[in-house]
GROMACS .gro file of N, CA, C and O in nm:
model
  276
    1UNK      N    1   0.546  -1.026   1.745
    1UNK     CA    2   0.667  -1.028   1.765
    1UNK      C    3   0.700  -1.215   1.714
    1UNK      O    4   0.738  -1.310   1.703
    2UNK      N    5   0.563  -1.283   1.733
    2UNK     CA    6   0.532  -1.424   1.715
    2UNK      C    7   0.600  -1.525   1.759
    2UNK      O    8   0.535  -1.659   1.776
    3UNK      N    9   0.588  -1.501   1.932
    3UNK     CA   10   0.632  -1.597   2.041
    3UNK      C   11   0.515  -1.618   2.098
    3UNK      O   12   0.371  -1.528   2.091
    4UNK      N   13   0.453  -1.707   2.147
    4UNK     CA   14   0.330  -1.791   2.208
    4UNK      C   15   0.352  -1.838   2.322
    4UNK      O   16   0.461  -1.949   2.334
    5UNK      N   17   0.282  -1.845   2.431
    5UNK     CA   18   0.344  -1.913   2.536
    5UNK      C   19   0.264  -1.957   2.557
    5UNK      O   20   0.149  -2.001   2.541
    6UNK      N   21   0.361  -2.080   2.599
    6UNK     CA   22   0.369  -2.209   2.593
    6UNK      C   23   0.281  -2.298   2.733
    6UNK      O   24   0.188  -2.389   2.753
    7UNK      N   25   0.302  -2.262   2.818
    7UNK     CA   26   0.264  -2.294   2.972
    7UNK      C   27   0.310  -2.076   3.059
    7UNK      O   28   0.347  -1.983   2.966
    8UNK      N   29   0.202  -2.083   3.156
    8UNK     CA   30   0.266  -1.908   3.199
    8UNK      C   31   0.229  -1.956   3.364
    8UNK      O   32   0.260  -2.112   3.419
    9UNK      N   33   0.342  -1.966   3.442
    9UNK     CA   34   0.459  -1.774   3.390
    9UNK      C   35   0.522  -1.837   3.240
    9UNK      O   36   0.604  -1.972   3.294
   10UNK      N   37   0.520  -1.756   3.190
   10UNK     CA   38   0.644  -1.769   3.080
   10UNK      C   39   0.732  -1.625   3.055
   10UNK      O   40   0.661  -1.550   3.073
   11UNK      N   41   0.813  -1.544   3.033
   11UNK     CA   42   0.895  -1.488   2.964
   11UNK      C   43   0.915  -1.435   2.821
   11UNK      O   44   0.920  -1.587   2.754
   12UNK      N   45   0.812  -1.374   2.749
   12UNK     CA   46   0.787  -1.346   2.613
   12UNK      C   47   0.942  -1.336   2.599
   12UNK      O   48   0.997  -1.399   2.416
   13UNK      N   49   1.008  -1.260   2.597
   13UNK     CA   50   1.141  -1.186   2.487
   13UNK      C   51   1.211  -1.112   2.666
   13UNK      O   52   1.118  -1.098   2.765
   14UNK      N   53   1.374  -1.119   2.564
   14UNK     CA   54   1.400  -0.980   2.647
   14UNK      C   55   1.495  -0.951   2.574
   14UNK      O   56   1.524  -0.967   2.462
   15UNK      N   57   1.552  -0.830   2.545
   15UNK     CA   58   1.654  -0.748   2.552
   15UNK      C   59   1.746  -0.736   2.562
   15UNK      O   60   1.825  -0.745   2.707
   16UNK      N   61   1.893  -0.747   2.489
   16UNK     CA   62   2.009  -0.770   2.515
   16UNK      C   63   2.110  -0.623   2.462
   16UNK      O   64   1.991  -0.612   2.355
   17UNK      N   65   2.197  -0.600   2.525
   17UNK     CA   66   2.255  -0.520   2.461
   17UNK      C   67   2.420  -0.556   2.428
   17UNK      O   68   2.515  -0.614   2.528
   18UNK      N   69   2.480  -0.446   2.304
   18UNK     CA   70   2.596  -0.514   2.245
   18UNK      C   71   2.675  -0.426   2.209
   18UNK      O   72   2.614  -0.289   2.134
   19UNK      N   73   2.802  -0.405   2.205
   19UNK     CA   74   2.903  -0.286   2.153
   19UNK      C   75   2.867  -0.285   2.007
   19UNK      O   76   2.941  -0.237   1.955
   20UNK      N   77   2.879  -0.430   1.959
   20UNK     CA   78   2.901  -0.428   1.789
   20UNK      C   79   2.760  -0.527   1.759
   20UNK      O   80   2.822  -0.631   1.733
   21UNK      N   81   2.713  -0.458   1.724
   21UNK     CA   82   2.552  -0.517   1.630
   21UNK      C   83   2.578  -0.577   1.533
   21UNK      O   84   2.542  -0.676   1.521
   22UNK      N   85   2.693  -0.487   1.441
   22UNK     CA   86   2.764  -0.633   1.310
   22UNK      C   87   2.787  -0.743   1.281
   22UNK      O   88   2.753  -0.836   1.252
   23UNK      N   89   2.858  -0.740   1.384
   23UNK     CA   90   2.910  -0.890   1.441
   23UNK      C   91   2.812  -0.960   1.562
   23UNK      O   92   2.801  -1.058   1.494
   24UNK      N   93   2.790  -0.866   1.560
   24UNK     CA   94   2.683  -1.025   1.727
   24UNK      C   95   2.587  -1.019   1.589
   24UNK      O   96   2.484  -1.119   1.590
   25UNK      N   97   2.454  -1.006   1.458
   25UNK     CA   98   2.459  -0.995   1.387
   25UNK      C   99   2.524  -1.153   1.347
   25UNK      O  100   2.424  -1.220   1.302
   26UNK      N  101   2.569  -1.120   1.284
   26UNK     CA  102   2.647  -1.223   1.118
   26UNK      C  103   2.662  -1.353   1.245
   26UNK      O  104   2.650  -1.427   1.214
   27UNK      N  105   2.738  -1.291   1.393
   27UNK     CA  106   2.738  -1.424   1.513
   27UNK      C  107   2.565  -1.518   1.493
   27UNK      O  108   2.552  -1.647   1.484
   28UNK      N  109   2.489  -1.477   1.534
   28UNK     CA  110   2.366  -1.530   1.515
   28UNK      C  111   2.311  -1.582   1.369
   28UNK      O  112   2.271  -1.679   1.412
   29UNK      N  113   2.373  -1.495   1.296
   29UNK     CA  114   2.252  -1.539   1.155
   29UNK      C  115   2.380  -1.666   1.124
   29UNK      O  116   2.354  -1.781   1.059
   30UNK      N  117   2.544  -1.690   1.172
   30UNK     CA  118   2.569  -1.791   1.086
   30UNK      C  119   2.525  -1.913   1.221
   30UNK      O  120   2.579  -2.008   1.188
   31UNK      N  121   2.489  -1.914   1.292
   31UNK     CA  122   2.489  -1.998   1.426
   31UNK      C  123   2.332  -2.016   1.325
   31UNK      O  124   2.250  -2.156   1.424
   32UNK      N  125   2.276  -2.008   1.257
   32UNK     CA  126   2.132  -2.084   1.191
   32UNK      C  127   2.037  -1.994   1.219
   32UNK      O  128   1.916  -1.997   1.261
   33UNK      N  129   2.028  -1.877   1.281
   33UNK     CA  130   1.953  -1.811   1.395
   33UNK      C  131   1.836  -1.737   1.280
   33UNK      O  132   1.907  -1.650   1.177
   34UNK      N  133   1.781  -1.720   1.327
   34UNK     CA  134   1.628  -1.575   1.193
   34UNK      C  135   1.633  -1.488   1.239
   34UNK      O  136   1.553  -1.427   1.370
   35UNK      N  137   1.748  -1.407   1.175
   35UNK     CA  138   1.773  -1.224   1.238
   35UNK      C  139   1.591  -1.130   1.142
   35UNK      O  140   1.646  -1.156   0.982
   36UNK      N  141   1.581  -1.064   1.188
   36UNK     CA  142   1.482  -0.942   1.169
   36UNK      C  143   1.523  -0.854   1.167
   36UNK      O  144   1.495  -0.792   1.327
   37UNK      N  145   1.555  -0.738   1.115
   37UNK     CA  146   1.532  -0.594   1.185
   37UNK      C  147   1.462  -0.564   1.222
   37UNK      O  148   1.323  -0.572   1.231
   38UNK      N  149   1.490  -0.433   1.325
   38UNK     CA  150   1.384  -0.431   1.439
   38UNK      C  151   1.377  -0.271   1.402
   38UNK      O  152   1.449  -0.243   1.511
   39UNK      N  153   1.381  -0.157   1.324
   39UNK     CA  154   1.481  -0.065   1.257
   39UNK      C  155   1.603  -0.031   1.330
   39UNK      O  156   1.668  -0.121   1.302
   40UNK      N  157   1.681   0.149   1.292
   40UNK     CA  158   1.786   0.124   1.338
   40UNK      C  159   1.804   0.104   1.523
   40UNK      O  160   1.769   0.129   1.571
   41UNK      N  161   1.891   0.034   1.503
   41UNK     CA  162   2.050  -0.058   1.611
   41UNK      C  163   1.944  -0.119   1.686
   41UNK      O  164   2.038  -0.112   1.771
   42UNK      N  165   1.875  -0.185   1.618
   42UNK     CA  166   1.831  -0.307   1.715
   42UNK      C  167   1.796  -0.427   1.627
   42UNK      O  168   1.746  -0.390   1.482
   43UNK      N  169   1.785  -0.585   1.647
   43UNK     CA  170   1.699  -0.636   1.500
   43UNK      C  171   1.631  -0.738   1.645
   43UNK      O  172   1.692  -0.778   1.757
   44UNK      N  173   1.583  -0.870   1.562
   44UNK     CA  174   1.519  -0.918   1.735
   44UNK      C  175   1.541  -1.090   1.603
   44UNK      O  176   1.571  -1.178   1.508
   45UNK      N  177   1.503  -1.199   1.728
   45UNK     CA  178   1.549  -1.346   1.658
   45UNK      C  179   1.425  -1.426   1.737
   45UNK      O  180   1.403  -1.405   1.844
   46UNK      N  181   1.407  -1.542   1.697
   46UNK     CA  182   1.332  -1.648   1.749
   46UNK      C  183   1.443  -1.697   1.880
   46UNK      O  184   1.557  -1.754   1.783
   47UNK      N  185   1.431  -1.800   1.972
   47UNK     CA  186   1.479  -1.807   2.042
   47UNK      C  187   1.380  -2.000   2.046
   47UNK      O  188   1.231  -1.963   2.116
   48UNK      N  189   1.495  -2.039   2.108
   48UNK     CA  190   1.395  -2.179   2.168
   48UNK      C  191   1.370  -2.131   2.345
   48UNK      O  192   1.362  -2.136   2.343
   49UNK      N  193   1.247  -2.233   2.307
   49UNK     CA  194   1.109  -2.196   2.426
   49UNK      C  195   1.157  -2.243   2.529
   49UNK      O  196   1.157  -2.144   2.656
   50UNK      N  197   1.292  -2.326   2.565
   50UNK     CA  198   1.385  -2.329   2.679
   50UNK      C  199   1.395  -2.167   2.773
   50UNK      O  200   1.450  -2.163   2.858
   51UNK      N  201   1.473  -2.139   2.628
   51UNK     CA  202   1.507  -1.947   2.579
   51UNK      C  203   1.399  -1.842   2.619
   51UNK      O  204   1.480  -1.734   2.673
   52UNK      N  205   1.273  -1.867   2.645
   52UNK     CA  206   1.199  -1.722   2.584
   52UNK      C  207   1.115  -1.789   2.477
   52UNK      O  208   1.174  -1.873   2.359
   53UNK      N  209   1.077  -1.665   2.410
   53UNK     CA  210   1.048  -1.672   2.313
   53UNK      C  211   1.127  -1.563   2.197
   53UNK      O  212   1.150  -1.663   2.068
   54UNK      N  213   1.142  -1.464   2.237
   54UNK     CA  214   1.207  -1.400   2.153
   54UNK      C  215   1.341  -1.304   2.204
   54UNK      O  216   1.283  -1.289   2.301
   55UNK      N  217   1.491  -1.260   2.169
   55UNK     CA  218   1.558  -1.201   2.210
   55UNK      C  219   1.597  -1.116   2.080
   55UNK      O  220   1.535  -1.058   1.904
   56UNK      N  221   1.601  -0.899   2.167
   56UNK     CA  222   1.628  -0.796   2.160
   56UNK      C  223   1.706  -0.773   2.082
   56UNK      O  224   1.756  -0.812   2.239
   57UNK      N  225   1.765  -0.795   2.064
   57UNK     CA  226   1.972  -0.733   2.020
   57UNK      C  227   1.965  -0.558   1.986
   57UNK      O  228   1.928  -0.595   1.873
   58UNK      N  229   2.050  -0.479   2.125
   58UNK     CA  230   2.015  -0.357   2.041
   58UNK      C  231   2.142  -0.283   2.027
   58UNK      O  232   2.243  -0.355   2.114
   59UNK      N  233   2.231  -0.240   1.992
   59UNK     CA  234   2.307  -0.167   2.000
   59UNK      C  235   2.329  -0.127   2.090
   59UNK      O  236   2.206  -0.043   2.213
   60UNK      N  237   2.486  -0.063   2.209
   60UNK     CA  238   2.468   0.015   2.368
   60UNK      C  239   2.460   0.066   2.333
   60UNK      O  240   2.377   0.198   2.436
   61UNK      N  241   2.422   0.224   2.234
   61UNK     CA  242   2.363   0.357   2.277
   61UNK      C  243   2.231   0.320   2.190
   61UNK      O  244   2.178   0.493   2.180
   62UNK      N  245   2.123   0.294   2.159
   62UNK     CA  246   2.045   0.262   2.094
   62UNK      C  247   1.912   0.277   2.247
   62UNK      O  248   1.956   0.333   2.417
   63UNK      N  249   1.766   0.351   2.295
   63UNK     CA  250   1.690   0.435   2.309
   63UNK      C  251   1.656   0.290   2.339
   63UNK      O  252   1.681   0.179   2.353
   64UNK      N  253   1.569   0.289   2.455
   64UNK     CA  254   1.502   0.199   2.602
   64UNK      C  255   1.386   0.129   2.433
   64UNK      O  256   1.334   0.231   2.423
   65UNK      N  257   1.350   0.024   2.472
   65UNK     CA  258   1.276  -0.057   2.334
   65UNK      C  259   1.181  -0.024   2.418
   65UNK      O  260   1.143  -0.105   2.498
   66UNK      N  261   1.046  -0.003   2.322
   66UNK     CA  262   0.904  -0.062   2.321
   66UNK      C  263   0.868  -0.079   2.258
   66UNK      O  264   0.845  -0.086   2.092
   67UNK      N  265   0.654  -0.139   2.250
   67UNK     CA  266   0.669  -0.179   2.168
   67UNK      C  267   0.557  -0.114   2.201
   67UNK      O  268   0.439  -0.184   2.058
   68UNK      N  269   0.525   0.001   2.332
   68UNK     CA  270   0.417   0.054   2.322
   68UNK      C  271   0.422   0.185   2.218
   68UNK      O  272   0.591   0.213   2.208
   69UNK      N  273   0.359   0.217   2.198
   69UNK     CA  274   0.375   0.376   2.077
   69UNK      C  275   0.351   0.503   2.127
   69UNK      O  276   0.330   0.588   1.980
   0.00000   0.00000   0.00000
């Protein structure tokens, strides 16, 4: 997802849930965040290093997100 650890230990990213994915995506976009779709029901955005590397936002009814396949 493009995140690089500045030092260890480090949280690379995390998943947040929302009840309204469209509104949440619009808020991130309006705030100037780079929003990338991750299939149906979720998107990713790059975060400042102080907050981690990546946030994945998904609808509350989405299945568990995994990078393993």
